[in-house]
Amino acid sequence: MFSRLFVPAVLGAGCLLVGGSGAWAQRAGEPITLNFVAADIEAVARTMGVITGRTMVVDPRVKGTINLSSEKLISPAAAYNQFLAALRLQGFTVVDSSGISKVVPEAEGKLQGGAVSIAPERAAVGNEIVTRIFRLDHETPNNLIPLLRPLISPNNTINVNPGSNALVITDYADNLQRLARIIAAMDLPNAADVEVIPLKHAVAVDLAVLVTRLTAAPGGGQGGQGLVDNSFRTVVIAEPRSNSLIVRAANPARVALVRSLVERLDTPSSADAAGNIHVVYLKNADAVKLAATLRAALSAAPTTATTVAAAAPAGGAAAAAAAAAAAAQPSTGGQIQADPATNSLVITASEPQYRQLRAVIDQLDGRRAQVFVESLIAEVNADKAAEFGIQWQGALGKNGDGSIGLLGTNFGTGGNNIISLAAGGGGVAPGTGLNLGVANRTNGVYVLGFLARFLQQTGDGNILSTPNLLTLDNEEAKIVIGQNVPFVTGSFTNSAAGNGGTVNPFQTIERKDVGLTLRVRPQISENGTVKLAIFQEVSSVQASSINSSTGLITNKRSIESNVLVEDGAIVVLGGLLQDEYSGNQDKVPGLGDVPFFGNLFKNESRSRKKTNLMVFLRPVVVRDAAAVEALSNDRYDQMRAGQNAQQPPPTPLLPIDKVPVLPATPAPRGKAFPLEPTPFIGR
């Protein structure tokens, strides 16, 4: 006998489930009939827990009523699946976690604990939210996102893991089964087998560029949806050794298209063509240097190809001799000339040899990397000097005595000497520092009799120079920042002036650069290490020698070295750590050694000078145009920000209130430069 579950038309919060004789108890696995009309979701969930033996927990945010009915007896599993379908239509779902079935809003289902599987989960009910990982063998996950996202409910998610080439999808189990069939149909090899097309007449290097342009999709991309996927591109690569084309396409139709184009283009040269004369336009290399390299390579390689004919001079015997000499010369297999105006090579050679030359030219004509060298010269100087001395002079005797004695001390020269100051009559200025003096009146005249001098000097210097250079690999670059200073090398005076001649004196002057000089030649190795041949010099004119009669004195610090540096690393080239001390003491013997009172009979000076100089270098390899543009824009914006910060404050008294400022950062390549001009002073 089948028992029948009956629920009244309106199920209230306190109603009972009744059967044929009052209180009803459901036996496990026994079929039932559902009849819920406008019933509370929480009450129906508790009933389903009793029917299926689950522990049901209802989220407080789950509110509303539900209609659930069946026309015939159904199993508890079918009743539970029907309950899940009804919840799904109202935006709710059930998530199983640790033996508890939680009724939550659909948007929260992906955040609760649920089943996670890689293979299809057989035990999952069609209306349950589960998470499944799809590992792709051929397709790129990003290409499937635009196709699968509309097929997933808005509250559920689809994510990509590029590292494992997998998709992680959280959705209802029945929808995941449909997505699995779609993914299996799309996860197929995107490209056909690689085809090798040998050429008979054309050059593979030239034909590869032409075929690639003809088969490229409009707009430069073939991925669709705004994405560029290389797996859908038709790739044509030249193989110079066998003069063949290697083709990889998305499908056999694209391969057939490439093959038909190659068959039409791989034809012999026409009768009016240039024949064995070929013109190769270079992209990066220097035509003159490359021509010399190729001629040297051809002359060193033994070959029996075409002989270069020399022009014979006029005359029968001379012409015969020249022809014989030309025939006796070894054959170079062709002739290579450079055209500097167009930076191209004119090659006279047969087709097989021309193909060999083109393979060498393409390898040598690659884009050369550049090196941005940042140099930092830091110099810190500290000068300290101190001086202390007491001098005095006095006369011994009376007015009218035949002999008068003198007693005193004097140290130093010029304004630091008491006798010089006393006899100078105001023409000699005292030395720098604190000077204390006492003048005695003798015969109506004041004479300096005592002089005390105190001096302390401190000087600090901090010089930071950062010259930067950008140069090609294995090309020398030089930057000079300084002044062109004249140095007198000789003079002449006319000695005949006493005999009535005209005096015409003159001087010979040689000008030299004084300042900062950086000369560097970088060489990039295969593993990215940079070898640098460096010459760096810092020179300056000594200030004390500017008005000297013997000429100018220059201070010079230079480094010339070869170093190996990793790309982007900082290396110290060298430096100067100098600490100088000097002390000078003048005193009266014996009296100057008396403690404390001996200071009245001596003069002492001390000085100390420290110099710290370090030179650092940091090379950065710049390999493509994007890196050059990023580096240039960074320095451009840095300079522009500095100029904007130097704008003077506006004032109505001065009409000039703007300084020149660089325009905004230039637009990317291929676009016009901003039309906003640089503001001028006074505009």
Short mmCIF file of N, CA and C in Angstrom, two decimals, residues 359-475:
data_model
loop_
_atom_site.label_atom_id
_atom_site.label_comp_id
_atom_site.label_asym_id
_atom_site.label_seq_id
_atom_site.Cartn_x
_atom_site.Cartn_y
_atom_site.Cartn_z
N ALA A 359 70.11 35.43 -47.00
CA ALA A 359 70.05 34.84 -45.66
C ALA A 359 71.05 35.52 -44.73
N VAL A 360 72.25 35.81 -45.22
CA VAL A 360 73.25 36.49 -44.40
C VAL A 360 72.83 37.93 -44.12
N ILE A 361 72.30 38.61 -45.14
CA ILE A 361 71.88 40.00 -44.97
C ILE A 361 70.77 40.12 -43.94
N ASP A 362 69.80 39.20 -43.99
CA ASP A 362 68.69 39.27 -43.04
C ASP A 362 69.16 39.06 -41.61
N GLN A 363 70.19 38.25 -41.42
CA GLN A 363 70.71 38.07 -40.07
C GLN A 363 71.49 39.29 -39.59
N LEU A 364 72.22 39.93 -40.50
CA LEU A 364 73.01 41.10 -40.10
C LEU A 364 72.19 42.38 -40.05
N ASP A 365 71.03 42.38 -40.72
CA ASP A 365 70.22 43.60 -40.80
C ASP A 365 69.13 43.60 -39.73
N GLY A 366 69.35 42.94 -38.62
CA GLY A 366 68.35 42.95 -37.55
C GLY A 366 68.41 44.25 -36.75
N ARG A 367 67.34 44.47 -36.01
CA ARG A 367 67.29 45.66 -35.16
C ARG A 367 68.27 45.50 -34.01
N ARG A 368 69.15 46.45 -33.87
CA ARG A 368 70.15 46.41 -32.83
C ARG A 368 69.58 47.00 -31.55
N ALA A 369 69.94 46.36 -30.47
CA ALA A 369 69.51 46.88 -29.17
C ALA A 369 70.27 48.16 -28.84
N GLN A 370 69.71 48.92 -27.93
CA GLN A 370 70.33 50.15 -27.46
C GLN A 370 70.59 50.04 -25.96
N VAL A 371 71.48 50.87 -25.50
CA VAL A 371 71.84 50.87 -24.08
C VAL A 371 71.70 52.29 -23.56
N PHE A 372 70.92 52.43 -22.50
CA PHE A 372 70.76 53.71 -21.81
C PHE A 372 71.66 53.68 -20.58
N VAL A 373 72.68 54.53 -20.60
CA VAL A 373 73.69 54.55 -19.54
C VAL A 373 73.40 55.73 -18.62
N GLU A 374 73.14 55.41 -17.36
CA GLU A 374 72.94 56.43 -16.33
C GLU A 374 74.21 56.50 -15.48
N SER A 375 74.79 57.67 -15.42
CA SER A 375 76.02 57.87 -14.64
C SER A 375 75.73 58.82 -13.50
N LEU A 376 76.34 58.54 -12.37
CA LEU A 376 76.14 59.38 -11.18
C LEU A 376 77.51 59.65 -10.58
N ILE A 377 77.83 60.94 -10.46
CA ILE A 377 79.09 61.38 -9.86
C ILE A 377 78.75 62.16 -8.60
N ALA A 378 79.12 61.61 -7.46
CA ALA A 378 78.82 62.23 -6.17
C ALA A 378 80.13 62.64 -5.51
N GLU A 379 80.22 63.92 -5.14
CA GLU A 379 81.43 64.44 -4.50
C GLU A 379 81.01 65.27 -3.29
N VAL A 380 81.58 64.94 -2.15
CA VAL A 380 81.29 65.64 -0.89
C VAL A 380 82.62 66.13 -0.32
N ASN A 381 82.73 67.44 -0.09
CA ASN A 381 83.94 68.06 0.44
C ASN A 381 83.63 68.72 1.77
N ALA A 382 84.59 68.68 2.69
CA ALA A 382 84.47 69.35 3.99
C ALA A 382 85.81 69.98 4.32
N ASP A 383 85.84 71.32 4.45
CA ASP A 383 87.07 72.06 4.78
C ASP A 383 86.87 72.78 6.11
N LYS A 384 87.84 72.61 7.00
CA LYS A 384 87.81 73.31 8.29
C LYS A 384 89.20 73.89 8.57
N ALA A 385 89.21 75.13 9.06
CA ALA A 385 90.48 75.81 9.38
C ALA A 385 90.29 76.64 10.64
N ALA A 386 91.33 76.70 11.47
CA ALA A 386 91.29 77.48 12.71
C ALA A 386 92.66 78.12 12.92
N GLU A 387 92.65 79.39 13.44
CA GLU A 387 93.90 80.12 13.64
C GLU A 387 93.79 80.97 14.90
N PHE A 388 94.87 80.98 15.69
CA PHE A 388 94.91 81.77 16.92
C PHE A 388 96.36 82.26 17.10
N GLY A 389 96.50 83.58 17.43
CA GLY A 389 97.85 84.12 17.64
C GLY A 389 97.83 85.47 18.33
N ILE A 390 98.86 85.73 19.09
CA ILE A 390 99.02 87.02 19.80
C ILE A 390 100.40 87.58 19.45
N GLN A 391 100.42 88.86 19.03
CA GLN A 391 101.67 89.55 18.69
C GLN A 391 101.71 90.89 19.44
N TRP A 392 102.90 91.29 19.79
CA TRP A 392 103.04 92.58 20.46
C TRP A 392 104.42 93.16 20.13
N GLN A 393 104.48 94.47 20.20
CA GLN A 393 105.72 95.23 19.95
C GLN A 393 105.78 96.38 20.98
N GLY A 394 107.00 96.66 21.48
CA GLY A 394 107.17 97.77 22.42
C GLY A 394 108.60 98.32 22.38
N ALA A 395 108.74 99.61 22.76
CA ALA A 395 110.06 100.29 22.78
C ALA A 395 110.59 100.33 24.21
N LEU A 396 111.92 100.20 24.34
CA LEU A 396 112.60 100.26 25.64
C LEU A 396 113.50 101.49 25.65
N GLY A 397 113.22 102.44 26.54
CA GLY A 397 114.01 103.67 26.63
C GLY A 397 113.15 104.88 26.85
N LYS A 398 113.83 106.08 26.96
CA LYS A 398 113.11 107.33 27.18
C LYS A 398 113.31 108.25 26.00
N ASN A 399 112.49 109.26 25.98
CA ASN A 399 112.59 110.26 24.93
C ASN A 399 113.93 111.00 25.06
N GLY A 400 114.70 111.03 24.00
CA GLY A 400 115.98 111.72 23.99
C GLY A 400 117.16 110.80 24.20
N ASP A 401 116.93 109.51 24.56
CA ASP A 401 118.04 108.57 24.71
C ASP A 401 118.71 108.33 23.36
N GLY A 402 120.03 108.12 23.43
CA GLY A 402 120.74 107.86 22.18
C GLY A 402 120.40 106.51 21.58
N SER A 403 120.09 105.54 22.41
CA SER A 403 119.74 104.20 21.93
C SER A 403 118.40 103.79 22.53
N ILE A 404 117.56 103.23 21.70
CA ILE A 404 116.21 102.78 22.11
C ILE A 404 116.11 101.30 21.74
N GLY A 405 115.70 100.47 22.67
CA GLY A 405 115.54 99.04 22.37
C GLY A 405 114.11 98.71 21.94
N LEU A 406 113.99 97.64 21.19
CA LEU A 406 112.69 97.15 20.71
C LEU A 406 112.51 95.71 21.18
N LEU A 407 111.31 95.39 21.62
CA LEU A 407 111.01 94.05 22.10
C LEU A 407 109.60 93.67 21.62
N GLY A 408 109.48 92.49 21.07
CA GLY A 408 108.15 92.07 20.62
C GLY A 408 108.21 90.80 19.77
N THR A 409 107.04 90.39 19.30
CA THR A 409 106.90 89.22 18.42
C THR A 409 106.08 89.62 17.21
N ASN A 410 106.36 88.98 16.09
CA ASN A 410 105.52 89.18 14.90
C ASN A 410 105.52 87.87 14.11
N PHE A 411 104.29 87.45 13.73
CA PHE A 411 104.10 86.21 12.98
C PHE A 411 103.24 86.51 11.76
N GLY A 412 103.39 85.71 10.71
CA GLY A 412 102.56 85.86 9.54
C GLY A 412 103.03 86.97 8.63
N THR A 413 102.27 87.20 7.59
CA THR A 413 102.59 88.22 6.59
C THR A 413 101.37 89.05 6.30
N GLY A 414 101.60 90.20 5.68
CA GLY A 414 100.50 91.05 5.23
C GLY A 414 99.67 91.56 6.37
N GLY A 415 98.35 91.42 6.23
CA GLY A 415 97.44 91.92 7.24
C GLY A 415 97.45 91.13 8.51
N ASN A 416 98.16 90.00 8.56
CA ASN A 416 98.25 89.21 9.78
C ASN A 416 99.50 89.54 10.61
N ASN A 417 100.36 90.41 10.14
CA ASN A 417 101.61 90.75 10.81
C ASN A 417 101.47 92.11 11.48
N ILE A 418 101.87 92.22 12.74
CA ILE A 418 101.69 93.47 13.49
C ILE A 418 102.57 94.59 12.94
N ILE A 419 103.77 94.25 12.46
CA ILE A 419 104.65 95.29 11.93
C ILE A 419 104.12 95.81 10.61
N SER A 420 103.59 94.91 9.76
CA SER A 420 103.03 95.37 8.49
C SER A 420 101.84 96.29 8.72
N LEU A 421 100.99 95.94 9.68
CA LEU A 421 99.84 96.80 9.96
C LEU A 421 100.27 98.13 10.55
N ALA A 422 101.33 98.12 11.42
CA ALA A 422 101.77 99.37 12.03
C ALA A 422 102.42 100.29 11.01
N ALA A 423 103.16 99.73 10.04
CA ALA A 423 103.84 100.56 9.05
C ALA A 423 103.00 100.82 7.81
N GLY A 424 101.83 100.19 7.73
CA GLY A 424 101.04 100.35 6.51
C GLY A 424 100.35 101.68 6.41
N GLY A 425 100.11 102.32 7.49
CA GLY A 425 99.47 103.63 7.45
C GLY A 425 98.07 103.59 6.88
N GLY A 426 97.36 102.53 7.11
CA GLY A 426 96.00 102.43 6.57
C GLY A 426 95.94 101.78 5.22
N GLY A 427 97.11 101.53 4.58
CA GLY A 427 97.09 100.89 3.26
C GLY A 427 97.00 99.39 3.32
N VAL A 428 97.22 98.80 4.50
CA VAL A 428 97.16 97.35 4.67
C VAL A 428 95.95 97.03 5.54
N ALA A 429 95.08 96.17 5.03
CA ALA A 429 93.87 95.80 5.78
C ALA A 429 94.18 94.64 6.68
N PRO A 430 93.57 94.60 7.86
CA PRO A 430 93.79 93.46 8.76
C PRO A 430 93.29 92.17 8.12
N GLY A 431 93.82 91.06 8.59
CA GLY A 431 93.39 89.76 8.09
C GLY A 431 91.97 89.44 8.53
N THR A 432 91.40 88.43 7.91
CA THR A 432 90.03 88.02 8.24
C THR A 432 90.00 87.43 9.63
N GLY A 433 88.82 87.49 10.24
CA GLY A 433 88.65 86.97 11.58
C GLY A 433 88.50 88.08 12.60
N LEU A 434 88.61 87.71 13.87
CA LEU A 434 88.50 88.67 14.98
C LEU A 434 89.90 89.19 15.31
N ASN A 435 90.05 90.52 15.22
CA ASN A 435 91.33 91.16 15.50
C ASN A 435 91.16 92.11 16.69
N LEU A 436 91.98 91.93 17.72
CA LEU A 436 92.00 92.81 18.90
C LEU A 436 93.37 93.48 18.98
N GLY A 437 93.40 94.80 19.00
CA GLY A 437 94.67 95.52 19.02
C GLY A 437 94.69 96.65 20.04
N VAL A 438 95.89 97.01 20.44
CA VAL A 438 96.11 98.13 21.37
C VAL A 438 97.19 99.02 20.78
N ALA A 439 96.91 100.31 20.64
CA ALA A 439 97.87 101.27 20.08
C ALA A 439 98.40 102.17 21.20
N ASN A 440 99.71 102.34 21.24
CA ASN A 440 100.38 103.21 22.22
C ASN A 440 100.76 104.53 21.55
N ARG A 441 100.64 105.63 22.34
CA ARG A 441 100.98 106.95 21.81
C ARG A 441 102.45 107.23 22.14
N THR A 442 103.21 107.41 21.08
CA THR A 442 104.65 107.70 21.23
C THR A 442 104.98 108.93 20.41
N ASN A 443 105.48 110.03 21.15
CA ASN A 443 105.81 111.29 20.48
C ASN A 443 104.64 111.83 19.65
N GLY A 444 103.45 111.69 20.21
CA GLY A 444 102.27 112.22 19.54
C GLY A 444 101.74 111.34 18.42
N VAL A 445 102.35 110.18 18.28
CA VAL A 445 101.89 109.27 17.20
C VAL A 445 101.46 107.96 17.84
N TYR A 446 100.30 107.42 17.41
CA TYR A 446 99.81 106.14 17.90
C TYR A 446 100.46 105.00 17.10
N VAL A 447 101.09 104.13 17.82
CA VAL A 447 101.77 102.99 17.20
C VAL A 447 101.15 101.71 17.74
N LEU A 448 100.83 100.78 16.82
CA LEU A 448 100.22 99.51 17.20
C LEU A 448 101.20 98.70 18.02
N GLY A 449 100.84 98.39 19.25
CA GLY A 449 101.73 97.68 20.13
C GLY A 449 101.26 96.28 20.50
N PHE A 450 99.97 95.93 20.26
CA PHE A 450 99.46 94.61 20.62
C PHE A 450 98.42 94.20 19.58
N LEU A 451 98.47 92.93 19.17
CA LEU A 451 97.52 92.41 18.18
C LEU A 451 97.22 90.95 18.52
N ALA A 452 95.93 90.66 18.71
CA ALA A 452 95.45 89.29 18.93
C ALA A 452 94.47 88.94 17.81
N ARG A 453 94.61 87.72 17.24
CA ARG A 453 93.79 87.33 16.07
C ARG A 453 93.19 85.94 16.32
N PHE A 454 91.86 85.86 16.05
CA PHE A 454 91.14 84.60 16.20
C PHE A 454 90.38 84.34 14.89
N LEU A 455 90.45 83.10 14.35
CA LEU A 455 89.80 82.78 13.07
C LEU A 455 89.41 81.30 13.06
N GLN A 456 88.19 81.05 12.59
CA GLN A 456 87.73 79.68 12.35
C GLN A 456 86.91 79.67 11.06
N GLN A 457 87.28 78.78 10.12
CA GLN A 457 86.61 78.70 8.81
C GLN A 457 86.07 77.29 8.61
N THR A 458 84.87 77.22 8.01
CA THR A 458 84.24 75.94 7.69
C THR A 458 83.63 76.04 6.29
N GLY A 459 83.95 75.08 5.47
CA GLY A 459 83.40 75.05 4.11
C GLY A 459 82.98 73.64 3.74
N ASP A 460 81.73 73.49 3.24
CA ASP A 460 81.19 72.19 2.82
C ASP A 460 80.75 72.29 1.37
N GLY A 461 80.96 71.21 0.65
CA GLY A 461 80.54 71.16 -0.74
C GLY A 461 79.92 69.81 -1.06
N ASN A 462 78.81 69.84 -1.80
CA ASN A 462 78.13 68.61 -2.22
C ASN A 462 77.77 68.76 -3.68
N ILE A 463 78.45 68.02 -4.54
CA ILE A 463 78.26 68.12 -5.98
C ILE A 463 77.72 66.79 -6.47
N LEU A 464 76.62 66.83 -7.19
CA LEU A 464 76.00 65.63 -7.75
C LEU A 464 75.74 65.86 -9.23
N SER A 465 76.36 65.05 -10.07
CA SER A 465 76.18 65.14 -11.52
C SER A 465 75.63 63.81 -12.02
N THR A 466 74.63 63.89 -12.91
CA THR A 466 74.01 62.67 -13.45
C THR A 466 73.92 62.77 -14.97
N PRO A 467 75.03 62.63 -15.67
CA PRO A 467 74.95 62.60 -17.13
C PRO A 467 74.39 61.27 -17.62
N ASN A 468 73.51 61.32 -18.63
CA ASN A 468 72.88 60.13 -19.20
C ASN A 468 73.16 60.07 -20.69
N LEU A 469 73.24 58.85 -21.22
CA LEU A 469 73.52 58.65 -22.63
C LEU A 469 72.69 57.48 -23.14
N LEU A 470 72.21 57.60 -24.38
CA LEU A 470 71.53 56.51 -25.08
C LEU A 470 72.27 56.26 -26.38
N THR A 471 72.72 55.03 -26.59
CA THR A 471 73.52 54.73 -27.77
C THR A 471 73.22 53.33 -28.25
N LEU A 472 73.57 53.06 -29.50
CA LEU A 472 73.40 51.74 -30.08
C LEU A 472 74.42 50.77 -29.52
N ASP A 473 74.10 49.51 -29.63
CA ASP A 473 75.02 48.47 -29.20
C ASP A 473 76.31 48.55 -30.01
N ASN A 474 77.44 48.57 -29.29
CA ASN A 474 78.78 48.59 -29.88
C ASN A 474 79.04 49.88 -30.66
N GLU A 475 78.41 50.97 -30.26
CA GLU A 475 78.66 52.29 -30.86
C GLU A 475 79.06 53.25 -29.74
#
